[in-house]
């Protein structure tokens, strides 16, 4: 499926026009109510109460015609989803990790077999009970886009880059979209209709501060409700967290437990001085200059989960942003999944993980740093169309 961006703007404003007509008519769903924005409930949050997030009501007019042609080839077709047997995945201590292998030039090494890998848990080698080449394995993916005030000139570039990302995905990939400024907003729940996600990019607009940590926690919890065992987040941000309720340690701890690949793109200079800002209502007016991006936290999250962080120091470099999105989409198709059973599963706890490829000593192997034994289930519910676990 290819997203035709020539019709996105027309489709978006037509949808807004129809919605306005429906909600404005007598007896409509908002009749007799205040003009407060609609609320959406995110499924799958932990705890007894759901988290309700409000959609912004003002559509964006910040430009960004999505009339580009992607340069990344589409995913291969026809591969069936391979999952571990019920007997294996129900064993106490069963877990899976995603492995990325690159050569000395940074190119992806594909075509490796189970015997090419050795897996170590707390320094002790463990048998690889499940093996999969992720050439076209469907993925449950969450996209988190920073829409704080400083992102205003970058929103059009972010739209184009994320549209490229969507175009290169497997048609069966399950995707949701968050925007976050002073708080996270769910713009599109899980869907395999990637055009629907692309259309929601047109309502992105910049205002407010940066609740980066809260957004990542919400994204991690929601992506765990996805139907596939391979799960990832793409975080696009240009700043430092300045308004979250959550602390950075909470975010890192949750990411380590979840087994979700946390990819991120930071726009700005990690070494720039923090700029003073004046907060007026929902808006934050900065002091000018180059924004400082929290590359350290982004890098920590990626390293802990076996993913990767891209830092774009040249603010406004749309080509670099699009290239990073394309690279992440490609990487998801060039990986391996290894499954194993941890001993003494009843003891629980965090176990360190290392994966080597002795048959390819000059290649680099990237994997998450550890797994939480007894943590969230890490296997697929079934083929495309299967119910969410």
Short mmCIF file of C-alpha atoms in Angstrom, two decimals:
data_model
loop_
_atom_site.label_atom_id
_atom_site.label_comp_id
_atom_site.label_asym_id
_atom_site.label_seq_id
_atom_site.Cartn_x
_atom_site.Cartn_y
_atom_site.Cartn_z
CA UNK A 1 0.00 0.00 0.00
CA UNK A 2 1.35 3.39 -1.04
CA UNK A 3 0.07 6.57 0.53
CA UNK A 4 -1.07 9.12 -2.09
CA UNK A 5 -0.17 12.42 -0.46
CA UNK A 6 -1.70 14.54 -3.22
CA UNK A 7 -5.10 13.94 -1.67
CA UNK A 8 -4.18 14.13 1.99
CA UNK A 9 -4.85 17.82 2.43
CA UNK A 10 -8.18 17.65 0.57
CA UNK A 11 -9.20 14.54 2.50
CA UNK A 12 -8.27 16.08 5.82
CA UNK A 13 -10.20 19.30 5.35
CA UNK A 14 -13.17 17.42 3.85
CA UNK A 15 -13.25 15.24 6.97
CA UNK A 16 -13.09 18.34 9.19
CA UNK A 17 -15.92 19.94 7.21
CA UNK A 18 -18.13 16.85 7.55
CA UNK A 19 -17.33 16.54 11.26
CA UNK A 20 -18.20 20.20 11.81
CA UNK A 21 -21.51 19.75 10.04
CA UNK A 22 -22.37 16.65 12.08
CA UNK A 23 -21.45 18.10 15.45
CA UNK A 24 -23.05 21.49 14.78
CA UNK A 25 -26.48 20.18 13.80
CA UNK A 26 -29.31 20.22 16.36
CA UNK A 27 -29.29 17.05 18.38
CA UNK A 28 -25.71 16.28 17.34
CA UNK A 29 -23.39 14.46 19.72
CA UNK A 30 -22.14 17.73 21.21
CA UNK A 31 -25.57 19.39 21.43
CA UNK A 32 -26.08 21.13 24.74
CA UNK A 33 -22.48 20.53 25.80
CA UNK A 34 -19.57 22.87 26.22
CA UNK A 35 -17.05 23.41 23.43
CA UNK A 36 -14.36 21.36 25.17
CA UNK A 37 -12.42 19.03 22.88
CA UNK A 38 -13.39 15.37 22.56
CA UNK A 39 -11.69 12.78 24.75
CA UNK A 40 -10.19 9.44 23.80
CA UNK A 41 -9.48 6.59 26.19
CA UNK A 42 -6.23 4.68 25.72
CA UNK A 43 -6.73 0.94 26.22
CA UNK A 44 -4.22 -1.17 28.07
CA UNK A 45 -3.01 1.28 30.69
CA UNK A 46 -1.88 -0.36 33.89
CA UNK A 47 -3.96 0.23 36.99
CA UNK A 48 -7.66 0.34 37.70
CA UNK A 49 -8.37 3.57 35.84
CA UNK A 50 -7.97 4.44 32.18
CA UNK A 51 -6.09 7.51 31.06
CA UNK A 52 -8.17 9.98 29.07
CA UNK A 53 -6.31 12.17 26.61
CA UNK A 54 -7.84 15.18 24.88
CA UNK A 55 -7.40 15.86 21.21
CA UNK A 56 -6.34 19.36 20.16
CA UNK A 57 -9.12 21.16 18.32
CA UNK A 58 -7.10 23.52 16.15
CA UNK A 59 -5.91 22.00 12.86
CA UNK A 60 -2.43 22.87 11.65
CA UNK A 61 -1.79 25.36 8.88
CA UNK A 62 1.99 25.14 9.04
CA UNK A 63 2.49 23.83 5.53
CA UNK A 64 3.99 20.54 4.47
CA UNK A 65 2.47 19.16 1.25
CA UNK A 66 2.92 15.38 1.39
CA UNK A 67 3.55 14.91 -2.34
CA UNK A 68 6.83 13.02 -2.24
CA UNK A 69 7.91 9.64 -3.60
CA UNK A 70 9.64 7.37 -1.07
CA UNK A 71 13.13 6.16 -1.93
CA UNK A 72 13.06 3.06 0.28
CA UNK A 73 11.85 -0.15 -1.41
CA UNK A 74 8.70 -1.66 0.01
CA UNK A 75 8.80 -4.78 2.16
CA UNK A 76 8.84 -8.22 0.63
CA UNK A 77 5.50 -9.90 0.24
CA UNK A 78 4.25 -13.38 1.01
CA UNK A 79 6.23 -14.28 4.14
CA UNK A 80 4.17 -15.90 6.86
CA UNK A 81 4.43 -14.80 10.46
CA UNK A 82 6.54 -17.26 12.45
CA UNK A 83 5.81 -17.50 16.17
CA UNK A 84 6.96 -19.87 18.93
CA UNK A 85 4.81 -22.86 19.74
CA UNK A 86 2.30 -22.52 22.60
CA UNK A 87 4.28 -25.11 24.55
CA UNK A 88 7.43 -22.98 24.32
CA UNK A 89 5.97 -19.55 24.95
CA UNK A 90 4.02 -20.78 27.97
CA UNK A 91 7.14 -22.06 29.69
CA UNK A 92 8.08 -20.00 32.78
CA UNK A 93 11.03 -17.80 31.95
CA UNK A 94 10.49 -17.73 28.18
CA UNK A 95 11.60 -14.45 26.57
CA UNK A 96 12.59 -13.07 23.17
CA UNK A 97 15.12 -10.48 22.05
CA UNK A 98 15.58 -8.65 18.76
CA UNK A 99 19.09 -8.80 17.31
CA UNK A 100 20.64 -6.45 14.73
CA UNK A 101 23.89 -7.44 12.97
CA UNK A 102 25.94 -4.90 10.99
CA UNK A 103 29.23 -5.14 9.11
CA UNK A 104 32.22 -2.80 9.36
CA UNK A 105 30.56 -0.37 6.92
CA UNK A 106 27.31 -0.22 8.87
CA UNK A 107 25.42 -2.40 6.41
CA UNK A 108 22.98 -4.99 7.68
CA UNK A 109 24.07 -8.63 7.68
CA UNK A 110 21.17 -10.85 6.67
CA UNK A 111 20.84 -14.53 5.89
CA UNK A 112 22.38 -15.75 9.14
CA UNK A 113 21.05 -18.96 10.69
CA UNK A 114 20.39 -20.09 14.23
CA UNK A 115 23.79 -21.76 14.52
CA UNK A 116 25.51 -18.45 13.73
CA UNK A 117 24.45 -17.05 17.12
CA UNK A 118 25.31 -17.73 20.74
CA UNK A 119 23.19 -16.24 23.52
CA UNK A 120 24.33 -15.60 27.09
CA UNK A 121 22.14 -14.86 30.10
CA UNK A 122 24.01 -13.46 33.11
CA UNK A 123 27.20 -14.65 31.40
CA UNK A 124 26.01 -18.26 31.00
CA UNK A 125 25.25 -19.62 27.53
CA UNK A 126 21.62 -20.62 26.98
CA UNK A 127 20.11 -22.68 24.16
CA UNK A 128 18.32 -20.70 21.46
CA UNK A 129 14.85 -22.26 21.52
CA UNK A 130 13.27 -20.04 18.86
CA UNK A 131 14.81 -18.35 15.81
CA UNK A 132 13.31 -16.04 13.19
CA UNK A 133 14.68 -13.85 10.40
CA UNK A 134 12.58 -10.68 10.48
CA UNK A 135 12.59 -9.99 6.75
CA UNK A 136 8.91 -9.13 6.73
CA UNK A 137 7.74 -9.85 10.26
CA UNK A 138 4.79 -7.59 11.16
CA UNK A 139 5.50 -5.08 13.92
CA UNK A 140 3.32 -3.19 16.40
CA UNK A 141 4.64 0.38 16.23
CA UNK A 142 3.93 3.58 18.11
CA UNK A 143 4.94 6.97 16.68
CA UNK A 144 5.45 9.77 19.24
CA UNK A 145 5.86 13.27 17.78
CA UNK A 146 6.94 16.28 19.81
CA UNK A 147 4.60 19.21 19.11
CA UNK A 148 5.90 21.64 21.74
CA UNK A 149 6.24 25.30 20.79
CA UNK A 150 9.84 24.97 19.60
CA UNK A 151 8.78 22.39 16.99
CA UNK A 152 6.76 24.92 15.00
CA UNK A 153 9.23 25.35 12.10
CA UNK A 154 9.98 21.61 12.07
CA UNK A 155 6.43 20.23 11.91
CA UNK A 156 6.28 20.22 8.07
CA UNK A 157 9.58 18.31 7.92
CA UNK A 158 8.39 15.86 10.56
CA UNK A 159 5.23 15.20 8.53
CA UNK A 160 7.22 14.35 5.43
CA UNK A 161 9.71 12.16 7.28
CA UNK A 162 7.03 10.17 9.13
CA UNK A 163 5.08 9.77 5.89
CA UNK A 164 8.22 8.18 4.39
CA UNK A 165 8.43 5.91 7.43
CA UNK A 166 4.81 4.81 6.97
CA UNK A 167 5.26 4.17 3.26
CA UNK A 168 8.14 1.75 3.89
CA UNK A 169 6.32 -0.32 6.52
CA UNK A 170 4.91 -3.79 6.08
CA UNK A 171 1.23 -3.40 5.09
CA UNK A 172 0.30 -5.57 8.08
CA UNK A 173 2.17 -3.42 10.62
CA UNK A 174 -0.11 -2.14 13.37
CA UNK A 175 0.54 1.57 14.01
CA UNK A 176 -0.66 4.25 16.42
CA UNK A 177 0.18 7.97 16.59
CA UNK A 178 0.76 10.22 19.60
CA UNK A 179 1.49 13.95 19.64
CA UNK A 180 2.91 15.38 22.84
CA UNK A 181 3.51 18.87 24.14
CA UNK A 182 2.51 19.70 27.72
CA UNK A 183 0.85 16.28 27.78
CA UNK A 184 0.46 13.32 25.39
CA UNK A 185 -2.43 13.27 22.90
CA UNK A 186 -3.61 10.13 21.13
CA UNK A 187 -4.31 11.12 17.52
CA UNK A 188 -4.76 7.63 16.04
CA UNK A 189 -5.25 4.33 17.89
CA UNK A 190 -3.77 1.10 16.52
CA UNK A 191 -4.61 0.54 12.86
CA UNK A 192 -3.18 -1.21 9.82
CA UNK A 193 -4.60 1.58 7.65
CA UNK A 194 -1.40 3.58 7.31
CA UNK A 195 -3.11 6.20 5.15
CA UNK A 196 -5.34 7.01 8.11
CA UNK A 197 -2.23 7.62 10.23
CA UNK A 198 -0.71 9.81 7.51
CA UNK A 199 -3.87 11.89 7.33
CA UNK A 200 -3.66 12.58 11.06
CA UNK A 201 -0.23 14.13 10.52
CA UNK A 202 -2.00 17.11 8.95
CA UNK A 203 -3.53 18.15 12.29
CA UNK A 204 -0.18 18.43 14.07
CA UNK A 205 0.43 21.92 15.42
CA UNK A 206 3.02 23.26 17.82
CA UNK A 207 2.34 24.79 21.23
CA UNK A 208 3.13 24.27 24.88
CA UNK A 209 6.01 22.60 26.67
CA UNK A 210 7.60 19.13 26.46
CA UNK A 211 6.21 16.13 28.38
CA UNK A 212 8.71 13.71 26.83
CA UNK A 213 8.83 11.23 29.72
CA UNK A 214 5.04 11.03 30.12
CA UNK A 215 4.67 10.45 26.37
CA UNK A 216 7.19 7.60 26.28
CA UNK A 217 5.55 5.88 29.26
CA UNK A 218 2.11 6.15 27.62
CA UNK A 219 3.62 4.89 24.36
CA UNK A 220 5.27 1.90 26.02
CA UNK A 221 2.05 0.89 27.76
CA UNK A 222 -0.02 1.21 24.63
CA UNK A 223 2.39 -0.61 22.30
CA UNK A 224 2.27 -3.59 24.67
CA UNK A 225 -1.41 -3.99 23.68
CA UNK A 226 -0.34 -4.56 20.07
CA UNK A 227 -1.05 -7.93 18.51
CA UNK A 228 2.53 -8.71 17.45
CA UNK A 229 5.47 -9.95 19.49
CA UNK A 230 7.84 -7.51 17.79
CA UNK A 231 7.13 -4.02 19.13
CA UNK A 232 8.80 -0.65 18.58
CA UNK A 233 8.45 3.06 19.31
CA UNK A 234 9.65 5.93 17.12
CA UNK A 235 10.18 9.14 19.14
CA UNK A 236 10.78 12.45 17.33
CA UNK A 237 11.67 15.39 19.61
CA UNK A 238 13.70 18.60 19.67
CA UNK A 239 13.92 19.40 23.36
CA UNK A 240 14.36 18.57 27.01
CA UNK A 241 11.53 17.34 29.20
CA UNK A 242 10.20 20.21 31.32
CA UNK A 243 6.68 19.30 32.39
CA UNK A 244 6.27 15.51 32.85
CA UNK A 245 5.00 13.97 36.05
CA UNK A 246 7.22 10.93 35.44
CA UNK A 247 10.96 11.00 36.15
CA UNK A 248 13.64 9.80 33.79
CA UNK A 249 14.47 6.79 35.98
CA UNK A 250 10.86 5.60 35.74
CA UNK A 251 11.00 5.78 31.94
CA UNK A 252 14.25 3.83 31.68
CA UNK A 253 13.10 1.18 34.18
CA UNK A 254 9.84 0.61 32.29
CA UNK A 255 11.63 0.45 28.92
CA UNK A 256 14.04 -2.18 30.26
CA UNK A 257 11.14 -4.35 31.39
CA UNK A 258 8.96 -4.06 28.31
CA UNK A 259 11.23 -5.41 25.58
CA UNK A 260 10.13 -2.66 23.16
CA UNK A 261 12.64 -1.26 20.66
CA UNK A 262 12.78 2.49 21.41
CA UNK A 263 14.12 4.33 18.35
CA UNK A 264 14.49 8.09 18.59
CA UNK A 265 15.41 11.11 16.51
CA UNK A 266 16.66 14.14 18.41
CA UNK A 267 16.67 17.48 16.59
CA UNK A 268 19.08 20.01 18.08
CA UNK A 269 22.42 20.31 19.86
CA UNK A 270 22.93 18.00 22.87
CA UNK A 271 25.60 20.40 24.19
CA UNK A 272 23.72 23.67 23.82
CA UNK A 273 22.98 25.66 26.94
CA UNK A 274 19.43 25.49 28.18
CA UNK A 275 17.58 28.54 26.95
CA UNK A 276 15.41 30.59 29.31
CA UNK A 277 11.78 30.70 28.33
CA UNK A 278 8.68 32.65 29.27
CA UNK A 279 5.55 30.55 29.78
CA UNK A 280 2.25 32.21 28.88
CA UNK A 281 -0.68 29.81 29.25
CA UNK A 282 0.00 26.80 27.02
CA UNK A 283 2.81 28.54 25.13
CA UNK A 284 6.53 28.59 25.91
CA UNK A 285 8.55 31.39 24.28
CA UNK A 286 12.25 30.50 24.14
CA UNK A 287 15.21 32.81 24.26
CA UNK A 288 16.36 32.12 20.71
CA UNK A 289 19.33 30.18 19.39
CA UNK A 290 19.67 26.41 18.99
CA UNK A 291 17.46 24.14 21.08
CA UNK A 292 19.07 21.64 23.39
CA UNK A 293 17.89 18.07 22.84
CA UNK A 294 18.02 15.39 25.53
CA UNK A 295 20.27 13.07 23.55
CA UNK A 296 21.54 11.36 26.69
CA UNK A 297 18.13 10.04 27.71
CA UNK A 298 17.26 9.08 24.12
CA UNK A 299 20.55 7.25 23.73
CA UNK A 300 20.10 5.42 27.04
CA UNK A 301 16.63 4.23 26.04
CA UNK A 302 17.86 3.00 22.66
CA UNK A 303 20.91 1.26 24.11
CA UNK A 304 18.90 -0.49 26.82
CA UNK A 305 16.34 -1.77 24.30
CA UNK A 306 18.65 -2.70 21.40
CA UNK A 307 17.48 0.14 19.15
CA UNK A 308 19.26 3.28 17.90
CA UNK A 309 19.21 7.06 18.33
CA UNK A 310 19.80 9.63 15.57
CA UNK A 311 20.79 13.19 16.49
CA UNK A 312 20.27 15.89 13.85
CA UNK A 313 22.31 18.86 15.00
CA UNK A 314 21.44 21.07 12.04
CA UNK A 315 17.95 22.29 12.89
CA UNK A 316 15.88 22.41 9.72
CA UNK A 317 17.75 19.58 7.99
CA UNK A 318 14.68 17.88 6.58
CA UNK A 319 16.73 15.54 4.38
CA UNK A 320 18.57 14.13 7.41
CA UNK A 321 15.28 13.69 9.28
CA UNK A 322 13.74 11.79 6.39
CA UNK A 323 16.85 9.65 5.99
CA UNK A 324 16.76 8.71 9.69
CA UNK A 325 13.09 7.66 9.46
CA UNK A 326 13.79 5.60 6.36
CA UNK A 327 16.76 3.94 8.03
CA UNK A 328 14.70 2.93 11.07
CA UNK A 329 11.96 1.46 8.88
CA UNK A 330 14.59 -0.49 6.92
CA UNK A 331 16.29 -1.78 10.08
CA UNK A 332 13.06 -3.35 11.33
CA UNK A 333 13.20 -5.60 8.20
CA UNK A 334 16.84 -6.62 8.64
CA UNK A 335 16.82 -8.13 12.14
CA UNK A 336 16.52 -11.48 13.89
CA UNK A 337 14.41 -12.70 16.81
CA UNK A 338 15.90 -15.16 19.30
CA UNK A 339 13.85 -16.92 21.97
CA UNK A 340 15.19 -18.65 25.07
CA UNK A 341 14.14 -19.90 28.49
CA UNK A 342 15.69 -18.34 31.58
CA UNK A 343 16.58 -20.75 34.40
CA UNK A 344 15.14 -20.27 37.88
CA UNK A 345 12.25 -18.27 36.45
CA UNK A 346 10.38 -18.39 39.75
CA UNK A 347 13.05 -16.10 41.23
CA UNK A 348 12.16 -13.39 38.71
CA UNK A 349 14.43 -10.36 38.38
CA UNK A 350 16.42 -8.64 35.66
CA UNK A 351 18.94 -10.78 33.74
CA UNK A 352 21.70 -9.39 31.53
CA UNK A 353 21.75 -10.53 27.89
CA UNK A 354 24.60 -10.83 25.39
CA UNK A 355 24.48 -12.24 21.86
CA UNK A 356 27.55 -13.06 19.77
CA UNK A 357 28.06 -14.31 16.24
CA UNK A 358 31.34 -16.29 16.37
CA UNK A 359 31.09 -17.20 12.68
CA UNK A 360 31.19 -13.47 11.82
CA UNK A 361 33.78 -12.04 14.22
CA UNK A 362 34.19 -8.77 12.30
CA UNK A 363 30.48 -7.92 12.49
CA UNK A 364 28.76 -6.01 15.28
CA UNK A 365 25.80 -7.50 17.16
CA UNK A 366 23.28 -5.18 18.85
CA UNK A 367 20.70 -6.44 21.37
CA UNK A 368 18.90 -5.14 24.44
CA UNK A 369 20.99 -5.20 27.60
CA UNK A 370 18.74 -7.51 29.56
CA UNK A 371 15.32 -9.04 30.14
CA UNK A 372 12.91 -8.99 33.04
CA UNK A 373 12.10 -12.61 33.89
CA UNK A 374 8.44 -12.91 34.72
CA UNK A 375 7.75 -9.56 33.01
CA UNK A 376 5.32 -8.77 30.17
CA UNK A 377 4.65 -11.60 27.72
CA UNK A 378 6.94 -11.38 24.70
CA UNK A 379 5.28 -13.40 21.98
CA UNK A 380 2.84 -12.88 19.15
CA UNK A 381 -0.88 -13.48 19.46
CA UNK A 382 -1.15 -14.85 15.96
CA UNK A 383 -1.17 -13.92 12.27
CA UNK A 384 -2.57 -10.65 10.87
CA UNK A 385 -6.19 -10.25 11.88
CA UNK A 386 -5.83 -12.20 15.11
CA UNK A 387 -7.34 -10.61 18.23
CA UNK A 388 -5.14 -8.44 20.40
CA UNK A 389 -3.79 -10.37 23.43
#
